[in-house]
Coordinates of C-alpha atoms and ligand atoms in Angstrom, one line a residue:
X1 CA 5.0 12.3 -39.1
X2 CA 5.3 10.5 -36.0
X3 CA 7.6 7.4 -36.6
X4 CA 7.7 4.8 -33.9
X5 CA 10.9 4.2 -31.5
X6 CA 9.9 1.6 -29.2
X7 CA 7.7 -0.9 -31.5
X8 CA 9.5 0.3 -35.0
X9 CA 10.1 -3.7 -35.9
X10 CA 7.9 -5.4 -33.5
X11 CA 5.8 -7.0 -36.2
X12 CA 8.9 -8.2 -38.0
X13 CA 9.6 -12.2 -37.6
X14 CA 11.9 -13.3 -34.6
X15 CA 12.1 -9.5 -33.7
X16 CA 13.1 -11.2 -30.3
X17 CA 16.3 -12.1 -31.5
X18 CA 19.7 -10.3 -31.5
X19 CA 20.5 -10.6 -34.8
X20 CA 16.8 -8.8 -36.4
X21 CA 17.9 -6.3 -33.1
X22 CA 21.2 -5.5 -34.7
X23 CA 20.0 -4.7 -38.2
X24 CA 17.6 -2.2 -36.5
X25 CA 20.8 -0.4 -34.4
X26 CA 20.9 -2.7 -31.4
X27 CA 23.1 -1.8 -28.8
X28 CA 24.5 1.5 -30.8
X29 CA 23.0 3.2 -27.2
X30 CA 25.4 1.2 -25.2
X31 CA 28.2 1.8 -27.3
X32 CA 27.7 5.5 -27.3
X33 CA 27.2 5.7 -23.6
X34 CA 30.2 3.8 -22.6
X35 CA 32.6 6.4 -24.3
X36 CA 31.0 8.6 -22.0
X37 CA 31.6 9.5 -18.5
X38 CA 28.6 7.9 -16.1
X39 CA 27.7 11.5 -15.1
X40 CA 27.7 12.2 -18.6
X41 CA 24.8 9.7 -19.2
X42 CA 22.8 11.1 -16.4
X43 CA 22.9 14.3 -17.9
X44 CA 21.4 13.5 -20.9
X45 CA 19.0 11.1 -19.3
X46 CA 18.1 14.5 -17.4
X47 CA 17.9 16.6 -20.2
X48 CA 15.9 14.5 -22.4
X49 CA 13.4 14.9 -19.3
X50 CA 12.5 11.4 -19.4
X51 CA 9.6 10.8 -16.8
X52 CA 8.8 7.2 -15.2
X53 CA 6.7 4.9 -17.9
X54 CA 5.5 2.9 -14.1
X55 CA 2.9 5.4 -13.5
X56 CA 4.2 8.2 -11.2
X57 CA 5.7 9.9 -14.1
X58 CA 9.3 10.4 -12.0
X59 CA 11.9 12.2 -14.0
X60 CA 14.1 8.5 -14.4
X61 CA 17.2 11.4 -14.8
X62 CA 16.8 12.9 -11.2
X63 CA 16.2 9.6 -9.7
X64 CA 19.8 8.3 -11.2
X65 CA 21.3 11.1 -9.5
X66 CA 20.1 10.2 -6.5
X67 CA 22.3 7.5 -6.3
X68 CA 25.5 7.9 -4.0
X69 CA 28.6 8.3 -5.9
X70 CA 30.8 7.6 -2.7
X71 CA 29.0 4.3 -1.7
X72 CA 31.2 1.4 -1.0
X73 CA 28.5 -1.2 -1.2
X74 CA 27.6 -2.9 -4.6
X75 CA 24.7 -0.8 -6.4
X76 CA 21.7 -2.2 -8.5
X77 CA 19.7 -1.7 -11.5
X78 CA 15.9 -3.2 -11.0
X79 CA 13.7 -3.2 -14.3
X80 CA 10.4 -3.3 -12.7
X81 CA 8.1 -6.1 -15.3
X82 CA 5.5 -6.5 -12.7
X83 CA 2.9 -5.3 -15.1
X84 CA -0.4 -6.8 -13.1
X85 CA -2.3 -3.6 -13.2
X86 CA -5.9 -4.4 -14.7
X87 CA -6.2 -2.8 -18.4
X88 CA -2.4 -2.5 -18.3
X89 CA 0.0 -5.1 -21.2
X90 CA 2.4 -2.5 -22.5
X91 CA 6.0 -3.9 -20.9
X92 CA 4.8 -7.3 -22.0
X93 CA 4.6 -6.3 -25.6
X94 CA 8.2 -4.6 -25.2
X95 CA 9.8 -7.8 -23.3
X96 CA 8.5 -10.3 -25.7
X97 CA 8.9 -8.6 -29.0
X98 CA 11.7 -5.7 -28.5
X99 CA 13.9 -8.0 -25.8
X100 CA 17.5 -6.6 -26.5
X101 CA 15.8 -2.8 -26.3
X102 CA 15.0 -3.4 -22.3
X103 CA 18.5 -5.1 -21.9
X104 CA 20.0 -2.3 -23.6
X105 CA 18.3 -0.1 -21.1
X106 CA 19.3 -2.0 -18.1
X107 CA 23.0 -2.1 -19.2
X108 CA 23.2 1.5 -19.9
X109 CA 21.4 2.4 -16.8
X110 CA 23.9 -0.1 -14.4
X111 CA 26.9 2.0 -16.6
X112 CA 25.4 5.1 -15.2
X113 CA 24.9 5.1 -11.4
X114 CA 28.1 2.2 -11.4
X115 CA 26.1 -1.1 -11.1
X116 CA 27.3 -4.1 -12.5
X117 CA 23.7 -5.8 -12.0
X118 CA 20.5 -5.6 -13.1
X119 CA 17.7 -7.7 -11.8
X120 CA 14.0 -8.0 -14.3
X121 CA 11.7 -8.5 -11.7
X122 CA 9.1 -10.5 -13.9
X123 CA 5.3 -11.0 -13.3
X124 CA 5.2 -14.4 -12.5
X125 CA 2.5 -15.8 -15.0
X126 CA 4.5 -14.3 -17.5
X127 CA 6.1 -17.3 -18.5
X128 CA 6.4 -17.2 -22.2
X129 CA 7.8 -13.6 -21.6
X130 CA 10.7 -14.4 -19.3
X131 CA 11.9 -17.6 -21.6
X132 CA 12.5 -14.7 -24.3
X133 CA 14.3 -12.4 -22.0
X134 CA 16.3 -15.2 -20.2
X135 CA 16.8 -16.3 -24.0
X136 CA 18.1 -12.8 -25.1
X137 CA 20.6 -12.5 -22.2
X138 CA 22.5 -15.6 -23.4
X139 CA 22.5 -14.3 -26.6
X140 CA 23.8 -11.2 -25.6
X141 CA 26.1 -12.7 -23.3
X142 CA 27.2 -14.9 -25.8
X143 CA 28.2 -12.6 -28.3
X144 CA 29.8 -9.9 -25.5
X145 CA 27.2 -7.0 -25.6
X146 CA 26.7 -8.1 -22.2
X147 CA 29.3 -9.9 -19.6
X148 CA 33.1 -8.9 -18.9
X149 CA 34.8 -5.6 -20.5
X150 CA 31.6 -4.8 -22.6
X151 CA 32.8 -3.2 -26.1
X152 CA 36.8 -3.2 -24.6
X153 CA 35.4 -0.3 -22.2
X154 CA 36.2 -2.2 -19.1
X155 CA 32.7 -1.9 -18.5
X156 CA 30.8 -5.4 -16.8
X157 CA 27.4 -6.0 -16.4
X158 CA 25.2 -8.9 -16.1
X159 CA 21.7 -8.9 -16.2
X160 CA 19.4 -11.5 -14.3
X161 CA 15.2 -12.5 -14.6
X162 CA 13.6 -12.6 -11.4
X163 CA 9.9 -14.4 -12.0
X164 CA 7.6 -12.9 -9.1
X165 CA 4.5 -15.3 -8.0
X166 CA 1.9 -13.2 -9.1
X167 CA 1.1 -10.3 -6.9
X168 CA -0.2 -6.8 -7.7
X169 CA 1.3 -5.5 -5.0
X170 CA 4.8 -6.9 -5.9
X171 CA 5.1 -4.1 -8.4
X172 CA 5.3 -1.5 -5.8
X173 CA 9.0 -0.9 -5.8
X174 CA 10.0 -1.2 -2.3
X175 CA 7.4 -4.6 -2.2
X176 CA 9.5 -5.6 -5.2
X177 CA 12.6 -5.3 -3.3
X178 CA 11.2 -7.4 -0.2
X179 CA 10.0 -10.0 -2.8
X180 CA 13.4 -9.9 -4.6
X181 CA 14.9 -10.9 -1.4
X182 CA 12.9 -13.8 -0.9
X183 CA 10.6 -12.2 1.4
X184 CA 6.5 -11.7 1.3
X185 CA 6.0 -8.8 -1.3
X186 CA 4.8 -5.7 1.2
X187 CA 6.5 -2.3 1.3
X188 CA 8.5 -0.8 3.5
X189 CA 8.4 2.5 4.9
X190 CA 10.4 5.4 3.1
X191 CA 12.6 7.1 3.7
X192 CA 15.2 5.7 2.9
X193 CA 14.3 5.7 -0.3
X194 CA 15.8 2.9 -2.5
X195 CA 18.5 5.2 -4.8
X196 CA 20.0 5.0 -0.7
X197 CA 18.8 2.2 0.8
X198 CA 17.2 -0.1 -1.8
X199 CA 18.3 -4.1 -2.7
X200 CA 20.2 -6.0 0.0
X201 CA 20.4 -2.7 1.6
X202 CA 22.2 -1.0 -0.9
X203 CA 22.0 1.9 -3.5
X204 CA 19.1 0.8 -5.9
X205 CA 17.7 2.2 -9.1
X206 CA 13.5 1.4 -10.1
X207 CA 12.4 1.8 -13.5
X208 CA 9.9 0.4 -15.6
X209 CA 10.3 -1.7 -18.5
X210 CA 9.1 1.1 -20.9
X211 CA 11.4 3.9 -18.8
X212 CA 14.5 1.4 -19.3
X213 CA 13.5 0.7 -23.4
X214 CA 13.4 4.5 -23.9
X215 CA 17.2 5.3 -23.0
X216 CA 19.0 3.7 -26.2
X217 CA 17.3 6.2 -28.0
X218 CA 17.9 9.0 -25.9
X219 CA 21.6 8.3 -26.3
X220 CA 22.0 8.0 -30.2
X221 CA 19.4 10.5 -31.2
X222 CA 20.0 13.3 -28.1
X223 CA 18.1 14.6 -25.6
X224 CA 16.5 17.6 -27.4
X225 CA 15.2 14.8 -30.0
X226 CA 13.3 12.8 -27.4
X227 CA 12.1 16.0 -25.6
X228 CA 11.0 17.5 -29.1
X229 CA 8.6 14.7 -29.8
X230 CA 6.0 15.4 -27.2
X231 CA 4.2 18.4 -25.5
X232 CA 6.6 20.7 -23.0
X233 CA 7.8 18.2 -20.0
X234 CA 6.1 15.3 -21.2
X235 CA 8.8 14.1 -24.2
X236 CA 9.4 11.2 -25.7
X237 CA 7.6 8.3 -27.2
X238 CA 4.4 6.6 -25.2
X239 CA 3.3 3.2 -25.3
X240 CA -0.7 2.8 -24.8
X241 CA -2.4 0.2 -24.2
X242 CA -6.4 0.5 -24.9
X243 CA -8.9 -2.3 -24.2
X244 CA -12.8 -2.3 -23.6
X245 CA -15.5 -1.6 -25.6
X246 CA -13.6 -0.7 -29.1
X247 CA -12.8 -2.2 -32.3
X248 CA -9.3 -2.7 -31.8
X249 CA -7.8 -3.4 -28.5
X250 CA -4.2 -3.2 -28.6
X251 CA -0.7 -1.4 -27.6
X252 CA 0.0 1.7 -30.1
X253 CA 3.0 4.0 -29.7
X254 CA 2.5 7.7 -30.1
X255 CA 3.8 11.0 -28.5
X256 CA 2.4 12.0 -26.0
X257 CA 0.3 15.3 -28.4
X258 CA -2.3 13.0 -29.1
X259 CA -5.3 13.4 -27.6
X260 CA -7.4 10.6 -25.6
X261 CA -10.3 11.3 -28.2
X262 CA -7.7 10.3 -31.0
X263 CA -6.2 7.2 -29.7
X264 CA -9.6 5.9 -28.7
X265 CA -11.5 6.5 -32.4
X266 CA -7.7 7.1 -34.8
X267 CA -6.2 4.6 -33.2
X268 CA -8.2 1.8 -31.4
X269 CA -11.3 2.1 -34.3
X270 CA -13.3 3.7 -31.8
X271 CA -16.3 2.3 -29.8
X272 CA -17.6 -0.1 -31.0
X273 CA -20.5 -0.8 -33.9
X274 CA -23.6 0.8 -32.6
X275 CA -22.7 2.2 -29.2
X276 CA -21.6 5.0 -27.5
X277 CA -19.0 6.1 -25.4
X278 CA -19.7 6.3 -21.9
X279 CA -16.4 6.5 -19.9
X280 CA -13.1 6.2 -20.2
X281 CA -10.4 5.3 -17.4
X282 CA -7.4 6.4 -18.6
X283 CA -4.6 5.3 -16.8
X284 CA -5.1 1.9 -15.5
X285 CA -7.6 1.0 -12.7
X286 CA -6.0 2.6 -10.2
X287 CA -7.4 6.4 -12.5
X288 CA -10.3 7.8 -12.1
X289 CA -12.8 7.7 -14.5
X290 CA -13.1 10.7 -17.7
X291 CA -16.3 11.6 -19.4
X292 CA -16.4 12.1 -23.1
X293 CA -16.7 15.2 -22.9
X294 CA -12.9 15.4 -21.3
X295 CA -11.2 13.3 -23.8
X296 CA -10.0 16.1 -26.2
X297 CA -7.3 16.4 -23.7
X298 CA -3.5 15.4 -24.6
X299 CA -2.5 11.9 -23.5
X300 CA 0.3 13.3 -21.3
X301 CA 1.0 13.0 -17.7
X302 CA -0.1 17.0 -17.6
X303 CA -3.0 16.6 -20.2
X304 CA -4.7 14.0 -18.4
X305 CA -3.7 16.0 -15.0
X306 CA -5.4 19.1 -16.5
X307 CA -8.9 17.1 -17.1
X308 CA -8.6 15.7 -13.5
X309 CA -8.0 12.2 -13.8
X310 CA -3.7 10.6 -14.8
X311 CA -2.3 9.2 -17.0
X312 CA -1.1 6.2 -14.9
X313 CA 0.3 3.2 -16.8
X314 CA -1.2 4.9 -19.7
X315 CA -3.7 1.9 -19.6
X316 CA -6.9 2.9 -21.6
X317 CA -10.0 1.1 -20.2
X318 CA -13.5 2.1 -22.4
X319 CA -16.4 2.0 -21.4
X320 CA -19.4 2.2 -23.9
X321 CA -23.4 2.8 -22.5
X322 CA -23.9 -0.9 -21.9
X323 CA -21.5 -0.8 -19.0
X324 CA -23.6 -0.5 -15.6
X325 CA -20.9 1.7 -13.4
X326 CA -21.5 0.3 -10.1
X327 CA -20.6 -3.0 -11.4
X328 CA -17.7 -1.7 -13.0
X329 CA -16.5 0.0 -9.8
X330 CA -17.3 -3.6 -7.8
X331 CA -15.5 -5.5 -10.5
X332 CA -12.5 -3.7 -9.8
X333 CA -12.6 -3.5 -6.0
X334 CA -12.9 -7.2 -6.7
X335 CA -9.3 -7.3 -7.8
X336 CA -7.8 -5.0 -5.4
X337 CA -9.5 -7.0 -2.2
X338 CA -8.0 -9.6 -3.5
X339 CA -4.4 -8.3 -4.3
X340 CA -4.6 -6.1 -1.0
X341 CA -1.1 -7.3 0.9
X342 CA -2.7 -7.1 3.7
X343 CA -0.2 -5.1 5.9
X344 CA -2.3 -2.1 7.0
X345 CA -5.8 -2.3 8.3
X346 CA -7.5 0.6 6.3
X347 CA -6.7 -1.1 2.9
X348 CA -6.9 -4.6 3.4
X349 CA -10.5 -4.2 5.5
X350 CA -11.8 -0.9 3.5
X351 CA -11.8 -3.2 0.2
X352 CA -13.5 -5.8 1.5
X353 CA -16.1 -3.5 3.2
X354 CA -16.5 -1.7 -0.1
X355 CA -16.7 -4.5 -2.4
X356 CA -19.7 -5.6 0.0
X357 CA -21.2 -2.6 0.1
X358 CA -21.1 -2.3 -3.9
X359 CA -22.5 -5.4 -4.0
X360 CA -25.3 -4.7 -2.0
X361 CA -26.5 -1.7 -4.1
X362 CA -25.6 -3.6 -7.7
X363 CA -28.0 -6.3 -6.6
X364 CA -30.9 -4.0 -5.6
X365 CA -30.6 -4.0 -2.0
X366 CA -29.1 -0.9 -0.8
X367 CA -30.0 2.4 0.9
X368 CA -29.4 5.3 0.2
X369 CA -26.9 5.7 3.4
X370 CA -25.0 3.4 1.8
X371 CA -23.3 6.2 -0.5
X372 CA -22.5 7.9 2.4
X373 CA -20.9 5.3 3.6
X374 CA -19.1 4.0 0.6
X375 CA -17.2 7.7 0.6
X376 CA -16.9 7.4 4.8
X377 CA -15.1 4.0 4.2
X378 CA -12.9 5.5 1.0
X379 CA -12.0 8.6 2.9
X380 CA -10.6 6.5 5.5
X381 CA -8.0 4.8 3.2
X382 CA -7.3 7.5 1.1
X383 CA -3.8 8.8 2.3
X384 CA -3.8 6.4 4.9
X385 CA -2.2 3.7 4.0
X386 CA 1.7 2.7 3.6
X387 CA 1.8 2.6 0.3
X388 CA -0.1 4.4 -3.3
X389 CA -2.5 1.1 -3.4
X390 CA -5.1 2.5 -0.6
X391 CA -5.5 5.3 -2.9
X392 CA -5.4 3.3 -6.0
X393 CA -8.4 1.3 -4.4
X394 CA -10.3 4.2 -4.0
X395 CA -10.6 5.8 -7.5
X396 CA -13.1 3.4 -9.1
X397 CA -15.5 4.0 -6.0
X398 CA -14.9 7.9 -5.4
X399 CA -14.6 8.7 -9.4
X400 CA -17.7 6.7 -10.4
X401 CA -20.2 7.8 -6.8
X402 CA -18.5 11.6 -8.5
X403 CA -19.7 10.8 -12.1
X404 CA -22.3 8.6 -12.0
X405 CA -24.0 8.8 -8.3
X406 CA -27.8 8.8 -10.4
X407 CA -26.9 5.5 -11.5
X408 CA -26.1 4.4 -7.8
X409 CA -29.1 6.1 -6.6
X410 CA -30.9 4.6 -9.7
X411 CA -30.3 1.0 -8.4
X412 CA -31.4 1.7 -5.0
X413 CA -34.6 3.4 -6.0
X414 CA -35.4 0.8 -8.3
X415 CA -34.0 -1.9 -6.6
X416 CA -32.5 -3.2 -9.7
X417 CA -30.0 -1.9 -12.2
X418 CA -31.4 -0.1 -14.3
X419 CA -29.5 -1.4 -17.5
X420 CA -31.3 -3.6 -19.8
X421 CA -31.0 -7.2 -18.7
X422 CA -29.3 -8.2 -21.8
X423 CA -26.6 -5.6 -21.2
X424 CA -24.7 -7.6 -18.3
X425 CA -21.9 -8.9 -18.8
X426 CA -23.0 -12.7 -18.9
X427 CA -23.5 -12.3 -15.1
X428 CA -19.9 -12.5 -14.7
X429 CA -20.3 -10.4 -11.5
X430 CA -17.4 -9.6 -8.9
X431 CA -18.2 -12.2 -5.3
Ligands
FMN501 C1 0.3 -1.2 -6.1 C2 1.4 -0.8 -7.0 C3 1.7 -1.5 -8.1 C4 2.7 -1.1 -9.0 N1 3.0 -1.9 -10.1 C5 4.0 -1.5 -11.0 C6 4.3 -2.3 -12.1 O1 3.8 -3.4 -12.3 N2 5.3 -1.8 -12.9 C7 5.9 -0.6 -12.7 O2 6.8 -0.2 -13.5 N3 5.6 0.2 -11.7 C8 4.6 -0.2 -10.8 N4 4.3 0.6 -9.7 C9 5.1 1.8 -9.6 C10 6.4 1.5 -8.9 O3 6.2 1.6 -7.5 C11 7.5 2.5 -9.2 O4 7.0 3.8 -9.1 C12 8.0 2.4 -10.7 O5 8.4 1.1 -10.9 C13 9.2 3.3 -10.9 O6 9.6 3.2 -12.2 P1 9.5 4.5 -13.2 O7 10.0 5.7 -12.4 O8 10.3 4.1 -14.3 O9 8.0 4.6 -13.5 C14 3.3 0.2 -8.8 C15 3.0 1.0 -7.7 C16 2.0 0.5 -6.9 C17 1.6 1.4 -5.7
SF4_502 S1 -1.9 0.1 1.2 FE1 -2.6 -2.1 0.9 S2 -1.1 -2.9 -0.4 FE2 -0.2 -1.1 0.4 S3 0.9 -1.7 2.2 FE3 -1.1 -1.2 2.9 S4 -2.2 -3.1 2.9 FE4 -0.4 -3.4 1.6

């Protein structure tokens, strides 16, 4: 029986605070780990074969190592709580409820590559969130699990919330960085890659909020525990987040065995009352699309691999039979013309072309060169672009031309879509 890690005492009143924390083993992590040597804790962290909860899936181990041992300059720890992908509200849950967890991370992770500092780079309309963080550090500070000569180890390390204004592509780690500095969140070109080369030009680790939560544990219950709990290479717990067209939305923790099919009807009640599943994206927009008949897959970064789409932010998005596809795909070109930062030409113009294009053909008007065009102008961003988001962009097009191309071809034969009327979504369409 599966018991959760992450969200064992979310529900409990004032989780948030240290002292509900401590009664569930707050902190124990940190102790352990500072009786350790640094390389010590990067071994397990290895071991365990933690991979990045962000979406690349990264082993968060190898990219500690990374770091410089030898490095003069100052090193940094940066929790990355951008969390502005569409479907995706995992790191918010975590933050808000499970506060001293992510600090815990942080401090362990600064212990291990030799940083004193750890920056939470904070989704800006986050508000709420980052007054309980900024809340938690006092109280840590105040009661010395964080500050000067942590547990008499000699060990010091302060932790800081850095509210971001708002930007998509702010969560991209080496946009993060530029935003952290007070500059215009847009990436910069790698290598050097930021365990070298990262914050103020020095030696900088990126992990996710749920990457960061996941290292207490780790250290009190071992590595082969947290590699035990999930399918070969894909350990640990996993947060998901699944919203759409079931009866109940929400964030649910389970390892990483359980198949899409189970965490959509076990899990989130299934679709709901009367309808039928019609698509799934499984990973936050930036996935391609799954077909029901895929979903008996396991929710791993491998699983979801296997059945050709990822697992992403583990961001569930379903989609039942009233949902016309081409307006799903323009919805969410929508949002990434709009977050596009603008710094290369084939992602910051291909969205905008698309989004008109998909507009055309979900109002009736296209032609049937249209499609061909819609993949021309996606294949000229895919792998072209600085950074992941021109290929992010392109999944909702490419997946759902791959999937569902009658139901393009549908509205431009018909010169309508061919859904019922009442099946729109209040015309709430993407402009
Ligand atoms: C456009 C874009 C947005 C991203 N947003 C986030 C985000 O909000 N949170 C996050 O952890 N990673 C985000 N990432 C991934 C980060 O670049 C990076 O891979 C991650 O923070 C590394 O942490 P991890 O190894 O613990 O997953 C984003 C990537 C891209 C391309
Ligand atoms: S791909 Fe898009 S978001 Fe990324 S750097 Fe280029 S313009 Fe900016």
């Amino acid at each position: 029986m599966f018991e959760p890690v992450l969200t064992s005492f979310v529900r409990e009143p004032n989780s948030f605070t240290l002292d509900v924390a401590l009664r569930h083993g707050a902190y124990e992590g940190l102790r352990e780990a500072l009786a350790m040597a640094p390389a010590q804790v990067i071994e397990i962290v290895k071991a365990s074969g933690l991979r990045g909860r962000g979406g690349a899936g990264f082993p968060a181990g190898m990219k500690w190592g990374f770091v410089p041992k030898d490095s003069p300059k100052p090193k940094y720890v940066c929790c990355n709580a951008d969390e502005s992908e569409p479907g995706t509200f995992k790191d918010h849950v975590l933050m808000e409820r499970n506060p001293h967890l992510v600090l815990e991370g942080c401090a362990i992770s600064c212990f291990a590559i030799g940083a004193k500092v750890s920056y939470i780079y904070i989704r800006g309309e986050f508000h709420h969130v980052a007054d309980v963080l900024e809340s938690a550090i006092a109280e840590a500070r105040a009661r010395g699990y964080l500050g000067q000569n942590i547990f008499g180890s000699g060990f010091d390390c302060d932790i800081f919330v850095h509210r971001g204004a708002g930007a998509y592509e702010a969560g991209e780690e080496s946009a993060l960085l530029e935003s952290l500095e007070g500059k215009r969140a847009q990436p910069r070109l790698r290598p050097p890659f930021p365990a070298v080369v990262g914050l103020y030009g020095c030696p900088t680790v990126i992990n996710n909020v749920e990457t960061l939560a996941n290292v207490p544990a780790i250290i009190t219950k071992g590595p082969e525990w947290f590699a035990a709990l999930g399918p070969d290479k894909n350990g640990g717990p996993k947060l998901y987040c699944i919203s759409g067209h079931v009866v109940r939305p929400g964030v649910y923790e389970a390892p990483m065995r359980t198949t899409v099919r189970q965490l959509i009807n076990d899990y989130a009640g299934g679709v709901r009352q009367g309808r039928t599943l019609k698509a799934v994206i499984p990973g936050g927009s930036s996935t391609p699309v799954m077909l029901p008949d895929a979903i008996d897959c396991e929710a791993s970064y491998d699983g979801i691999a296997k059945a050709g789409s990822m697992l992403g932010s583990a961001a569930m998005i379903v989609m039942d039979d009233t949902t016309c596809m081409v307006w799903a795909a323009a919805n969410l070109i929508h949002f990434y013309r709009h977050e596009s930062c603008g710094k290369c030409t084939p992602c910051r113009e291909g969205a905008d072309w698309m989004l008109k294009i998909l507009l055309k053909i979900e109002r009736g008007e296209g032609e049937m060169r249209d499609l061909e065009l819609l993949q021309s102008v996606a294949g000229n961003i895919a792998g072209k672009t600085l950074c992941p988001f021109g290929d992010a962009e392109v999944a909702p097009v490419l997946s759902t031309l791959r999937h569902f191309r009658h139901e393009y071809e549908a509205h431009i034969r018909e010169g309508r879509c061919p859904l019922p009327a009442e099946w729109r979504c209040g015309g709430g369409h993407a402009r």
